[in-house]
Amino acid sequence: MDKNERIVIIGAGVFGLGTALRLKEEGYTSVTVLDRAMPPVPDGSSNDISRIIRFDYGDPVYARIAKESYDLWKTLEFNDAFYPAPCLWVCQESTPEQPVQPRAQEYSAKTKRVLTEMGQEWHAVRSVEEAKQRFPKLTGKLATPGFDGFYNTSAGWADAGKAIARLASRCVSAGVSFITGPSGQVEEFVKVNDGTITAVQTVNGNVIHGDRFIVATGAWTASLIPAWNSMLAAGQIVGYLRLTPEEVIQLKDIPIYFNYSTGFFIFPAHEASGYLKVAVHGFGYTSTTQSSVSAPPTAAVASRANFVPADGVHRLEAGLKDVFPQFASRRFERVGLCWYNDTPTGDFIFDYHPDHKNMFIATGGSGHAFKFLPVIGKYIVGSLERNLPRDLLDKWRFPTQFRDGFQDHAFAGDGSRGGPERREMTTNEHNTFQSALRLSARISKI
C-alpha cells in the first residue's frame, strides 16, 4: 500500500480510532476520521462507564488475542482506565419462569478447556454456597436452579469513556485529522462505474475525497453500505442503579458477575459516577427502518435515550434481584440501549467490500470487541494490508453466503449469549424510544 494515499475512516469508536492510530504509527501520512461527534461519541457502543476486560473465551483465537490485549491493559499506557477484578462465570438450568440459553453449559465448558490449553488458571465454583464463601458480598440466590460456575482472577473492567478519550487524544498527537458534527456525519458514498469510491458526502453536503475508505461505523454500518445480510444491529439493555457513598465503598470490590444462561451481568460499583451498572448480553431488540434494515437512530444525540422495553427492564430487575436482593425495590436511575453490530457467528468483519475495491469494512463487534482496544488497530491494519496469517484473514472475511436472503436464525453468535430470542420493537416501543431520544437531546441543550 502507498503510505501517502488519503485514508478516510468513517467512525470514531474503538475500531476506527484504533485503526487510525496504528496507521499513523506505521507511517501513513494522511489519515482522517469522520463522525457525528468527537469521541467518545455519546451514543456509540464504545462509550460507557465500564466494559469487561477478560480472555475467557470458548474460541482459542479470541482467547489468545484477548490475553495479548489484557496484558497491555495493565501497562502504563492503558492502566489509568483499567480496574482489575475477578470475573465469576455461572450457568443455571431453565425453568418455565426463566427460560435460558441451552448452549450456556457447552460454552462454559469450551471456555475452561481453552484456558487450560493456554496454560491459564481458572477456579471451579460448584455451588452457590461455594460462590458466597469466595465472594461474600453476593447476597442473592445467584444462578439457580442448577448452579455451576468458575472464576478467573486475571480479569477486570475498563472505564470505556475514559479509555476512548485517551485513545482519541493519542490519535490527535499522532497527526490524525478529525471532522465531526454535520460535516463529519457521512450520508452516502460517491463512486464511479466500477464501484471505486472517490468521496463521501455528509448530511450538510460536505464532500470529502480520499483514496481508501475504512467503514468502522458499528451498528450503523448496514444502513450505510450494502451489507448483504452479513450483520444485524441489535439493541442490548443496560441499567444504572444509584448507590449511596457507603454502598459504593461496599460494592466497589465485588467480582464481575456474568450469567451465561440468562445473559445478565453486573460490574463492581463505579466510584466516579456512583452507579452500579447491570446489563444483559443477549439477542436484543431490532429496530427496522423503511429500507428493511435494523439500525440505531442516526440523529446526533447527547447521550443514550432513557428507555428500554418493559420486558427488558424486567430482565434487569430479575438479574439484580438474583445477585443483590436488597436492591430489588430500588428503581434504576436510568436505562438505555447499547447497540451491537452482530455477525452470524460473532466474528469481526475486517475485509474489503466485494463490490468496492477501495472500501474496507471494520465492524461486527458483536458485543465483545472493546477489550481488544490496545491491539485492535494492529489486526485491522494487518487485514487492510493483507499481511495477517491466512486463518485470521479467513475468520474475518466479509460474509457473502447470506446475500440472497436474510436468515435470522444464523445470528446465534458464539454461544455466549443468554436470555430470550431477539425480537423487533413494537410500534409503541418505537414511538416511546423516539420520544426519549428527543427528550435526551433537549436536556443536553439546557
Short mmCIF file of C-alpha atoms in Angstrom, two decimals:
data_model
loop_
_atom_site.label_atom_id
_atom_site.label_comp_id
_atom_site.label_asym_id
_atom_site.label_seq_id
_atom_site.Cartn_x
_atom_site.Cartn_y
_atom_site.Cartn_z
CA MET A 1 0.00 0.00 0.00
CA ASP A 2 1.07 3.56 -0.74
CA LYS A 3 1.59 5.27 2.60
CA ASN A 4 0.88 8.67 1.04
CA GLU A 5 -2.62 7.79 -0.11
CA ARG A 6 -5.52 9.61 1.52
CA ILE A 7 -7.23 7.29 4.01
CA VAL A 8 -10.68 8.27 5.27
CA ILE A 9 -12.06 6.41 8.30
CA ILE A 10 -15.78 6.67 8.98
CA GLY A 11 -16.46 6.05 12.66
CA ALA A 12 -14.66 7.19 15.82
CA GLY A 13 -15.23 4.17 18.03
CA VAL A 14 -12.70 1.60 19.16
CA PHE A 15 -12.32 0.14 15.65
CA GLY A 16 -11.93 3.50 13.89
CA LEU A 17 -9.62 5.11 16.41
CA GLY A 18 -7.50 2.00 16.87
CA THR A 19 -7.05 1.80 13.11
CA ALA A 20 -6.25 5.49 12.76
CA LEU A 21 -3.54 5.39 15.42
CA ARG A 22 -1.96 2.23 14.03
CA LEU A 23 -1.85 3.70 10.53
CA LYS A 24 -0.02 6.79 11.77
CA GLU A 25 2.37 4.64 13.78
CA GLU A 26 3.17 2.72 10.61
CA GLY A 27 3.96 5.88 8.67
CA TYR A 28 0.77 6.62 6.74
CA THR A 29 0.71 10.35 6.15
CA SER A 30 -2.96 11.21 5.52
CA VAL A 31 -5.49 9.74 7.95
CA THR A 32 -8.84 11.46 8.57
CA VAL A 33 -11.58 10.27 10.94
CA LEU A 34 -15.21 11.31 10.41
CA ASP A 35 -18.09 11.02 12.87
CA ARG A 36 -21.19 12.79 14.17
CA ALA A 37 -19.31 13.84 17.33
CA MET A 38 -15.84 13.96 18.77
CA PRO A 39 -15.04 10.75 20.61
CA PRO A 40 -16.15 9.39 22.91
CA VAL A 41 -19.31 9.55 20.75
CA PRO A 42 -22.19 9.84 23.25
CA ASP A 43 -24.41 7.03 21.93
CA GLY A 44 -21.70 4.80 20.46
CA SER A 45 -21.17 1.31 21.81
CA SER A 46 -17.55 2.19 22.63
CA ASN A 47 -18.66 4.78 25.19
CA ASP A 48 -19.85 3.92 28.68
CA ILE A 49 -18.65 3.77 32.28
CA SER A 50 -17.50 0.15 32.04
CA ARG A 51 -16.58 -2.72 29.72
CA ILE A 52 -15.39 -6.21 30.72
CA ILE A 53 -11.72 -6.96 30.12
CA ARG A 54 -11.11 -10.72 30.05
CA PHE A 55 -9.68 -13.52 27.94
CA ASP A 56 -12.21 -16.17 28.98
CA TYR A 57 -13.33 -17.32 25.52
CA GLY A 58 -14.60 -20.54 24.04
CA ASP A 59 -12.76 -19.60 20.85
CA PRO A 60 -8.96 -20.06 21.07
CA VAL A 61 -8.25 -17.26 18.55
CA TYR A 62 -10.09 -14.60 20.54
CA ALA A 63 -8.76 -16.02 23.81
CA ARG A 64 -5.19 -15.65 22.59
CA ILE A 65 -5.67 -12.10 21.26
CA ALA A 66 -7.66 -11.08 24.34
CA LYS A 67 -4.82 -12.30 26.55
CA GLU A 68 -2.40 -10.21 24.48
CA SER A 69 -4.69 -7.22 25.00
CA TYR A 70 -5.24 -7.93 28.72
CA ASP A 71 -1.50 -7.84 29.31
CA LEU A 72 -1.37 -4.39 27.69
CA TRP A 73 -4.29 -3.06 29.74
CA LYS A 74 -2.05 -3.48 32.79
CA THR A 75 0.73 -1.29 31.38
CA LEU A 76 1.23 2.45 31.96
CA GLU A 77 -0.10 3.21 28.50
CA PHE A 78 -3.61 1.92 29.35
CA ASN A 79 -3.93 1.24 33.07
CA ASP A 80 -5.35 4.62 34.04
CA ALA A 81 -8.67 3.36 32.62
CA PHE A 82 -8.32 -0.27 33.76
CA TYR A 83 -9.53 -1.72 37.07
CA PRO A 84 -8.54 -5.32 37.93
CA ALA A 85 -11.33 -7.51 39.28
CA PRO A 86 -12.07 -11.24 39.31
CA CYS A 87 -14.75 -12.44 36.91
CA LEU A 88 -17.28 -15.06 38.04
CA TRP A 89 -18.96 -17.00 35.20
CA VAL A 90 -22.08 -19.02 36.05
CA CYS A 91 -24.73 -21.19 34.39
CA GLN A 92 -28.13 -22.38 35.53
CA GLU A 93 -30.98 -24.64 34.44
CA SER A 94 -34.05 -23.43 32.57
CA THR A 95 -37.43 -23.05 34.28
CA PRO A 96 -40.88 -22.07 32.91
CA GLU A 97 -40.50 -18.66 34.57
CA GLN A 98 -36.91 -18.19 33.41
CA PRO A 99 -36.17 -19.79 30.02
CA VAL A 100 -32.42 -19.71 29.47
CA GLN A 101 -29.84 -20.29 26.76
CA PRO A 102 -29.38 -24.06 26.29
CA ARG A 103 -25.84 -23.63 24.91
CA ALA A 104 -24.56 -21.94 28.08
CA GLN A 105 -23.11 -25.05 29.70
CA GLU A 106 -21.44 -26.01 26.42
CA TYR A 107 -19.86 -22.57 26.04
CA SER A 108 -18.68 -22.55 29.65
CA ALA A 109 -17.04 -25.96 29.19
CA LYS A 110 -15.35 -24.81 25.95
CA THR A 111 -14.02 -21.72 27.71
CA LYS A 112 -12.50 -23.72 30.54
CA ARG A 113 -10.95 -26.11 28.04
CA VAL A 114 -9.40 -23.24 26.05
CA LEU A 115 -8.00 -21.65 29.22
CA THR A 116 -6.48 -24.96 30.25
CA GLU A 117 -4.91 -25.45 26.81
CA MET A 118 -3.43 -21.94 27.08
CA GLY A 119 -1.92 -22.80 30.46
CA GLN A 120 -4.10 -20.19 32.18
CA GLU A 121 -5.50 -20.69 35.66
CA TRP A 122 -9.21 -20.85 36.40
CA HIS A 123 -11.09 -21.88 39.54
CA ALA A 124 -14.18 -24.11 39.67
CA VAL A 125 -17.18 -22.98 41.75
CA ARG A 126 -19.66 -25.83 42.08
CA SER A 127 -22.37 -24.35 44.29
CA VAL A 128 -23.96 -21.11 45.43
CA GLU A 129 -22.50 -21.70 48.89
CA GLU A 130 -19.01 -22.04 47.45
CA ALA A 131 -19.50 -18.85 45.42
CA LYS A 132 -20.53 -16.92 48.53
CA GLN A 133 -17.60 -18.27 50.52
CA ARG A 134 -15.28 -16.84 47.87
CA PHE A 135 -17.31 -13.67 47.24
CA PRO A 136 -19.30 -12.99 50.44
CA LYS A 137 -20.79 -9.70 49.24
CA LEU A 138 -23.00 -11.57 46.74
CA THR A 139 -26.18 -11.94 48.78
CA GLY A 140 -28.76 -13.42 46.38
CA LYS A 141 -29.70 -16.91 45.23
CA LEU A 142 -27.42 -16.46 42.21
CA ALA A 143 -27.85 -18.80 39.23
CA THR A 144 -30.35 -21.33 40.50
CA PRO A 145 -31.53 -23.97 39.90
CA GLY A 146 -28.53 -25.94 38.65
CA PHE A 147 -25.75 -23.54 39.62
CA ASP A 148 -22.37 -24.23 38.03
CA GLY A 149 -19.51 -21.79 37.61
CA PHE A 150 -15.88 -20.81 37.58
CA TYR A 151 -13.90 -17.65 38.17
CA ASN A 152 -10.71 -16.13 36.82
CA THR A 153 -8.68 -13.61 38.78
CA SER A 154 -6.93 -12.39 35.59
CA ALA A 155 -9.71 -10.04 34.51
CA GLY A 156 -11.14 -6.62 35.16
CA TRP A 157 -13.08 -3.78 33.63
CA ALA A 158 -12.26 -0.58 31.78
CA ASP A 159 -13.85 2.84 32.05
CA ALA A 160 -14.78 2.89 28.39
CA GLY A 161 -15.38 6.62 28.03
CA LYS A 162 -12.06 7.43 29.65
CA ALA A 163 -10.20 4.86 27.53
CA ILE A 164 -11.70 6.16 24.28
CA ALA A 165 -10.91 9.76 25.23
CA ARG A 166 -7.28 8.75 25.87
CA LEU A 167 -7.13 6.89 22.55
CA ALA A 168 -8.58 9.88 20.69
CA SER A 169 -6.01 12.15 22.32
CA ARG A 170 -3.21 9.85 21.17
CA CYS A 171 -4.64 9.97 17.64
CA VAL A 172 -4.58 13.77 17.67
CA SER A 173 -0.99 13.77 18.94
CA ALA A 174 -0.03 11.33 16.18
CA GLY A 175 -1.41 13.64 13.48
CA VAL A 176 -4.81 12.10 12.77
CA SER A 177 -7.29 14.66 11.42
CA PHE A 178 -10.88 14.76 12.69
CA ILE A 179 -14.02 16.13 11.03
CA THR A 180 -17.08 15.93 13.27
CA GLY A 181 -20.65 17.19 13.56
CA PRO A 182 -22.79 17.56 10.40
CA SER A 183 -19.60 17.98 8.34
CA GLY A 184 -18.45 14.54 9.51
CA GLN A 185 -21.72 12.62 9.52
CA VAL A 186 -21.50 10.53 6.37
CA GLU A 187 -24.71 10.12 4.40
CA GLU A 188 -23.54 8.41 1.20
CA PHE A 189 -20.55 7.28 -0.83
CA VAL A 190 -19.64 8.79 -4.17
CA LYS A 191 -18.47 6.13 -6.62
CA VAL A 192 -17.64 5.58 -10.28
CA ASN A 193 -18.96 2.86 -12.60
CA ASP A 194 -16.59 0.11 -11.47
CA GLY A 195 -17.58 0.61 -7.81
CA THR A 196 -14.48 2.54 -6.78
CA ILE A 197 -15.27 5.06 -4.05
CA THR A 198 -14.00 8.56 -4.76
CA ALA A 199 -15.53 10.52 -1.87
CA VAL A 200 -18.10 10.60 0.90
CA GLN A 201 -20.87 13.15 1.25
CA THR A 202 -22.08 14.27 4.68
CA VAL A 203 -25.50 15.41 5.83
CA ASN A 204 -24.67 19.08 5.30
CA GLY A 205 -23.37 18.50 1.77
CA ASN A 206 -19.67 18.41 2.66
CA VAL A 207 -17.75 16.22 0.20
CA ILE A 208 -14.54 14.58 1.41
CA HIS A 209 -12.33 12.89 -1.16
CA GLY A 210 -9.99 10.01 -0.49
CA ASP A 211 -8.14 7.06 -1.99
CA ARG A 212 -9.14 4.38 0.52
CA PHE A 213 -12.17 4.35 2.80
CA ILE A 214 -12.47 2.38 6.04
CA VAL A 215 -16.02 1.91 7.30
CA ALA A 216 -15.93 1.45 11.09
CA THR A 217 -19.47 2.53 11.88
CA GLY A 218 -20.59 -0.26 14.22
CA ALA A 219 -24.34 -0.82 14.38
CA TRP A 220 -24.93 1.91 11.77
CA THR A 221 -22.97 0.01 9.09
CA ALA A 222 -25.82 -1.94 7.47
CA SER A 223 -27.77 1.29 6.93
CA LEU A 224 -24.77 2.91 5.22
CA ILE A 225 -23.32 0.24 2.91
CA PRO A 226 -24.61 -2.82 1.00
CA ALA A 227 -24.28 -5.26 3.89
CA TRP A 228 -25.54 -8.42 2.11
CA ASN A 229 -27.32 -9.59 5.28
CA SER A 230 -23.92 -10.11 6.90
CA MET A 231 -24.64 -8.04 10.01
CA LEU A 232 -27.53 -7.09 12.25
CA ALA A 233 -27.93 -4.13 14.62
CA ALA A 234 -29.42 -5.25 17.93
CA GLY A 235 -30.16 -3.07 20.96
CA GLN A 236 -28.96 -4.55 24.25
CA ILE A 237 -30.34 -3.47 27.61
CA VAL A 238 -28.34 -1.61 30.28
CA GLY A 239 -29.39 -0.28 33.67
CA TYR A 240 -27.77 2.09 36.17
CA LEU A 241 -28.64 1.96 39.86
CA ARG A 242 -27.73 4.98 42.01
CA LEU A 243 -25.77 3.94 45.12
CA THR A 244 -25.11 5.80 48.33
CA PRO A 245 -21.44 6.61 49.07
CA GLU A 246 -21.45 3.82 51.66
CA GLU A 247 -22.83 1.33 49.14
CA VAL A 248 -20.18 2.33 46.59
CA ILE A 249 -17.46 1.51 49.11
CA GLN A 250 -19.15 -1.80 49.92
CA LEU A 251 -19.55 -2.91 46.30
CA LYS A 252 -16.50 -1.47 44.55
CA ASP A 253 -14.53 -4.70 45.06
CA ILE A 254 -17.15 -7.28 44.12
CA PRO A 255 -16.39 -9.58 41.18
CA ILE A 256 -17.76 -9.03 37.73
CA TYR A 257 -20.68 -11.48 37.69
CA PHE A 258 -21.80 -12.97 34.36
CA ASN A 259 -24.63 -15.48 33.94
CA TYR A 260 -24.11 -17.29 30.63
CA SER A 261 -27.63 -18.78 30.78
CA THR A 262 -29.62 -15.56 31.21
CA GLY A 263 -27.06 -13.14 29.75
CA PHE A 264 -27.28 -10.95 32.87
CA PHE A 265 -24.06 -9.38 34.12
CA ILE A 266 -23.06 -6.85 36.73
CA PHE A 267 -19.97 -4.73 37.38
CA PRO A 268 -18.32 -3.55 40.58
CA ALA A 269 -19.58 -0.15 41.71
CA HIS A 270 -18.26 2.73 39.60
CA GLU A 271 -16.81 5.18 42.12
CA ALA A 272 -16.64 8.22 39.84
CA SER A 273 -20.34 8.13 38.93
CA GLY A 274 -21.79 6.35 41.96
CA TYR A 275 -23.55 3.82 39.75
CA LEU A 276 -23.95 0.08 39.91
CA LYS A 277 -24.23 -0.95 36.26
CA VAL A 278 -26.09 -4.07 35.12
CA ALA A 279 -26.79 -5.34 31.61
CA VAL A 280 -27.77 -8.34 29.50
CA HIS A 281 -25.53 -9.89 26.84
CA GLY A 282 -28.42 -11.36 24.89
CA PHE A 283 -30.05 -11.40 21.49
CA GLY A 284 -31.53 -7.94 21.88
CA TYR A 285 -34.09 -5.86 20.04
CA THR A 286 -34.15 -4.85 16.40
CA SER A 287 -35.39 -1.52 15.07
CA THR A 288 -36.18 -1.96 11.39
CA THR A 289 -36.09 1.08 9.13
CA GLN A 290 -38.05 1.77 5.94
CA SER A 291 -35.23 0.14 4.00
CA SER A 292 -35.80 -3.11 5.96
CA VAL A 293 -32.53 -2.74 7.85
CA SER A 294 -32.26 -2.74 11.64
CA ALA A 295 -30.39 0.37 12.76
CA PRO A 296 -29.99 2.71 15.73
CA PRO A 297 -31.14 6.32 15.35
CA THR A 298 -28.85 8.39 13.14
CA ALA A 299 -29.51 11.83 14.63
CA ALA A 300 -26.75 13.32 16.75
CA VAL A 301 -27.76 12.95 20.40
CA ALA A 302 -26.15 13.91 23.68
CA SER A 303 -26.50 10.51 25.32
CA ARG A 304 -28.38 7.24 25.13
CA ALA A 305 -32.11 7.68 25.50
CA ASN A 306 -33.51 6.71 28.90
CA PHE A 307 -35.55 3.82 27.52
CA VAL A 308 -35.64 0.05 27.18
CA PRO A 309 -38.75 -2.06 26.52
CA ALA A 310 -40.70 -3.13 29.60
CA ASP A 311 -39.68 -6.79 29.34
CA GLY A 312 -36.05 -5.64 29.22
CA VAL A 313 -36.47 -3.70 32.46
CA HIS A 314 -37.98 -6.83 33.99
CA ARG A 315 -34.92 -8.90 32.97
CA LEU A 316 -32.58 -6.32 34.50
CA GLU A 317 -34.61 -6.27 37.72
CA ALA A 318 -34.73 -10.08 37.89
CA GLY A 319 -30.98 -10.36 37.39
CA LEU A 320 -30.27 -7.73 40.03
CA LYS A 321 -32.58 -9.49 42.50
CA ASP A 322 -30.71 -12.76 41.93
CA VAL A 323 -27.41 -11.14 42.94
CA PHE A 324 -28.41 -8.34 45.34
CA PRO A 325 -31.98 -8.79 46.61
CA GLN A 326 -31.51 -5.82 48.94
CA PHE A 327 -31.83 -3.58 45.87
CA ALA A 328 -34.93 -5.30 44.44
CA SER A 329 -37.28 -2.44 45.34
CA ARG A 330 -34.98 0.33 44.13
CA ARG A 331 -35.66 1.67 40.65
CA PHE A 332 -32.93 2.22 38.09
CA GLU A 333 -32.00 5.87 37.82
CA ARG A 334 -31.64 5.40 34.09
CA VAL A 335 -31.63 2.67 31.47
CA GLY A 336 -30.54 2.53 27.86
CA LEU A 337 -29.96 0.52 24.70
CA CYS A 338 -26.39 -0.30 23.69
CA TRP A 339 -26.35 -1.23 20.00
CA TYR A 340 -24.32 -4.26 18.99
CA ASN A 341 -23.42 -4.90 15.37
CA ASP A 342 -23.88 -8.66 15.32
CA THR A 343 -22.49 -11.06 12.77
CA PRO A 344 -23.83 -14.61 12.27
CA THR A 345 -21.05 -16.29 14.27
CA GLY A 346 -19.95 -13.36 16.45
CA ASP A 347 -16.76 -12.91 14.41
CA PHE A 348 -15.46 -9.49 13.42
CA ILE A 349 -15.51 -8.36 9.78
CA PHE A 350 -12.14 -6.96 8.67
CA ASP A 351 -12.21 -7.16 4.89
CA TYR A 352 -12.73 -5.29 1.63
CA HIS A 353 -16.27 -4.99 0.38
CA PRO A 354 -16.81 -7.35 -2.58
CA ASP A 355 -18.37 -4.58 -4.70
CA HIS A 356 -15.98 -1.75 -3.81
CA LYS A 357 -12.28 -2.50 -4.08
CA ASN A 358 -11.14 0.51 -2.03
CA MET A 359 -13.82 0.24 0.70
CA PHE A 360 -12.58 -1.70 3.73
CA ILE A 361 -15.05 -2.83 6.39
CA ALA A 362 -14.01 -2.90 10.06
CA THR A 363 -17.07 -3.80 12.08
CA GLY A 364 -19.03 -6.67 13.61
CA GLY A 365 -18.00 -6.10 17.22
CA SER A 366 -20.85 -8.43 18.28
CA GLY A 367 -20.73 -7.16 21.83
CA HIS A 368 -17.21 -8.32 22.66
CA ALA A 369 -14.78 -6.01 20.83
CA PHE A 370 -13.95 -3.27 23.33
CA LYS A 371 -11.49 -5.34 25.38
CA PHE A 372 -9.23 -5.51 22.32
CA LEU A 373 -8.65 -1.73 22.30
CA PRO A 374 -4.86 -1.96 22.89
CA VAL A 375 -4.34 -4.33 19.93
CA ILE A 376 -7.34 -3.92 17.62
CA GLY A 377 -5.58 -1.45 15.32
CA LYS A 378 -2.76 -3.92 14.69
CA TYR A 379 -5.18 -6.58 13.49
CA ILE A 380 -7.35 -4.25 11.42
CA VAL A 381 -4.36 -2.72 9.64
CA GLY A 382 -2.91 -6.19 9.17
CA SER A 383 -6.16 -7.19 7.48
CA LEU A 384 -6.17 -3.97 5.44
CA GLU A 385 -2.66 -4.69 4.17
CA ARG A 386 -3.47 -8.42 3.76
CA ASN A 387 -0.39 -9.49 5.69
CA LEU A 388 -2.03 -11.41 8.55
CA PRO A 389 -1.93 -15.22 8.71
CA ARG A 390 -4.46 -16.81 6.37
CA ASP A 391 -6.54 -18.26 9.21
CA LEU A 392 -7.22 -14.77 10.58
CA LEU A 393 -7.98 -13.29 7.16
CA ASP A 394 -10.45 -16.12 6.57
CA LYS A 395 -12.01 -15.77 10.02
CA TRP A 396 -12.66 -12.06 9.50
CA ARG A 397 -13.65 -12.12 5.83
CA PHE A 398 -16.77 -10.33 4.58
CA PRO A 399 -19.59 -12.93 4.72
CA THR A 400 -21.19 -13.40 1.30
CA GLN A 401 -23.30 -16.51 1.89
CA PHE A 402 -26.38 -14.56 3.02
CA ARG A 403 -26.55 -12.17 0.09
CA ASP A 404 -29.72 -13.70 -1.37
CA GLY A 405 -31.74 -13.70 1.82
CA PHE A 406 -31.73 -12.65 5.43
CA GLN A 407 -31.51 -15.61 7.80
CA ASP A 408 -32.26 -14.51 11.33
CA HIS A 409 -31.60 -17.96 12.75
CA ALA A 410 -28.00 -17.63 11.57
CA PHE A 411 -27.30 -14.83 14.06
CA ALA A 412 -26.86 -17.11 17.04
CA GLY A 413 -23.44 -15.72 17.92
CA ASP A 414 -20.68 -17.76 19.51
CA GLY A 415 -22.77 -19.44 22.22
CA SER A 416 -22.13 -16.88 24.94
CA ARG A 417 -25.49 -15.09 24.62
CA GLY A 418 -28.29 -15.68 27.12
CA GLY A 419 -31.95 -14.89 27.62
CA PRO A 420 -34.95 -14.86 25.25
CA GLU A 421 -34.88 -14.71 21.47
CA ARG A 422 -34.26 -11.47 19.58
CA ARG A 423 -37.38 -9.52 18.69
CA GLU A 424 -38.46 -6.40 16.83
CA MET A 425 -39.58 -3.46 18.94
CA THR A 426 -43.31 -2.81 18.72
CA THR A 427 -44.76 0.34 17.19
CA ASN A 428 -45.49 1.70 20.66
CA GLU A 429 -41.94 0.92 21.79
CA HIS A 430 -40.54 2.67 18.71
CA ASN A 431 -42.62 5.75 19.47
CA THR A 432 -41.61 5.79 23.14
CA PHE A 433 -37.97 5.35 22.15
CA GLN A 434 -38.14 8.31 19.76
CA SER A 435 -39.76 10.48 22.44
CA ALA A 436 -36.99 9.55 24.87
CA LEU A 437 -34.39 10.48 22.25
CA ARG A 438 -35.96 13.90 21.73
CA LEU A 439 -36.06 14.47 25.48
CA SER A 440 -32.39 13.49 25.78
CA ALA A 441 -31.50 16.00 23.05
CA ARG A 442 -33.46 18.80 24.76
CA ILE A 443 -31.89 18.12 28.15
CA SER A 444 -28.41 18.26 26.64
CA LYS A 445 -29.07 21.82 25.41
CA ILE A 446 -30.11 23.15 28.81
#
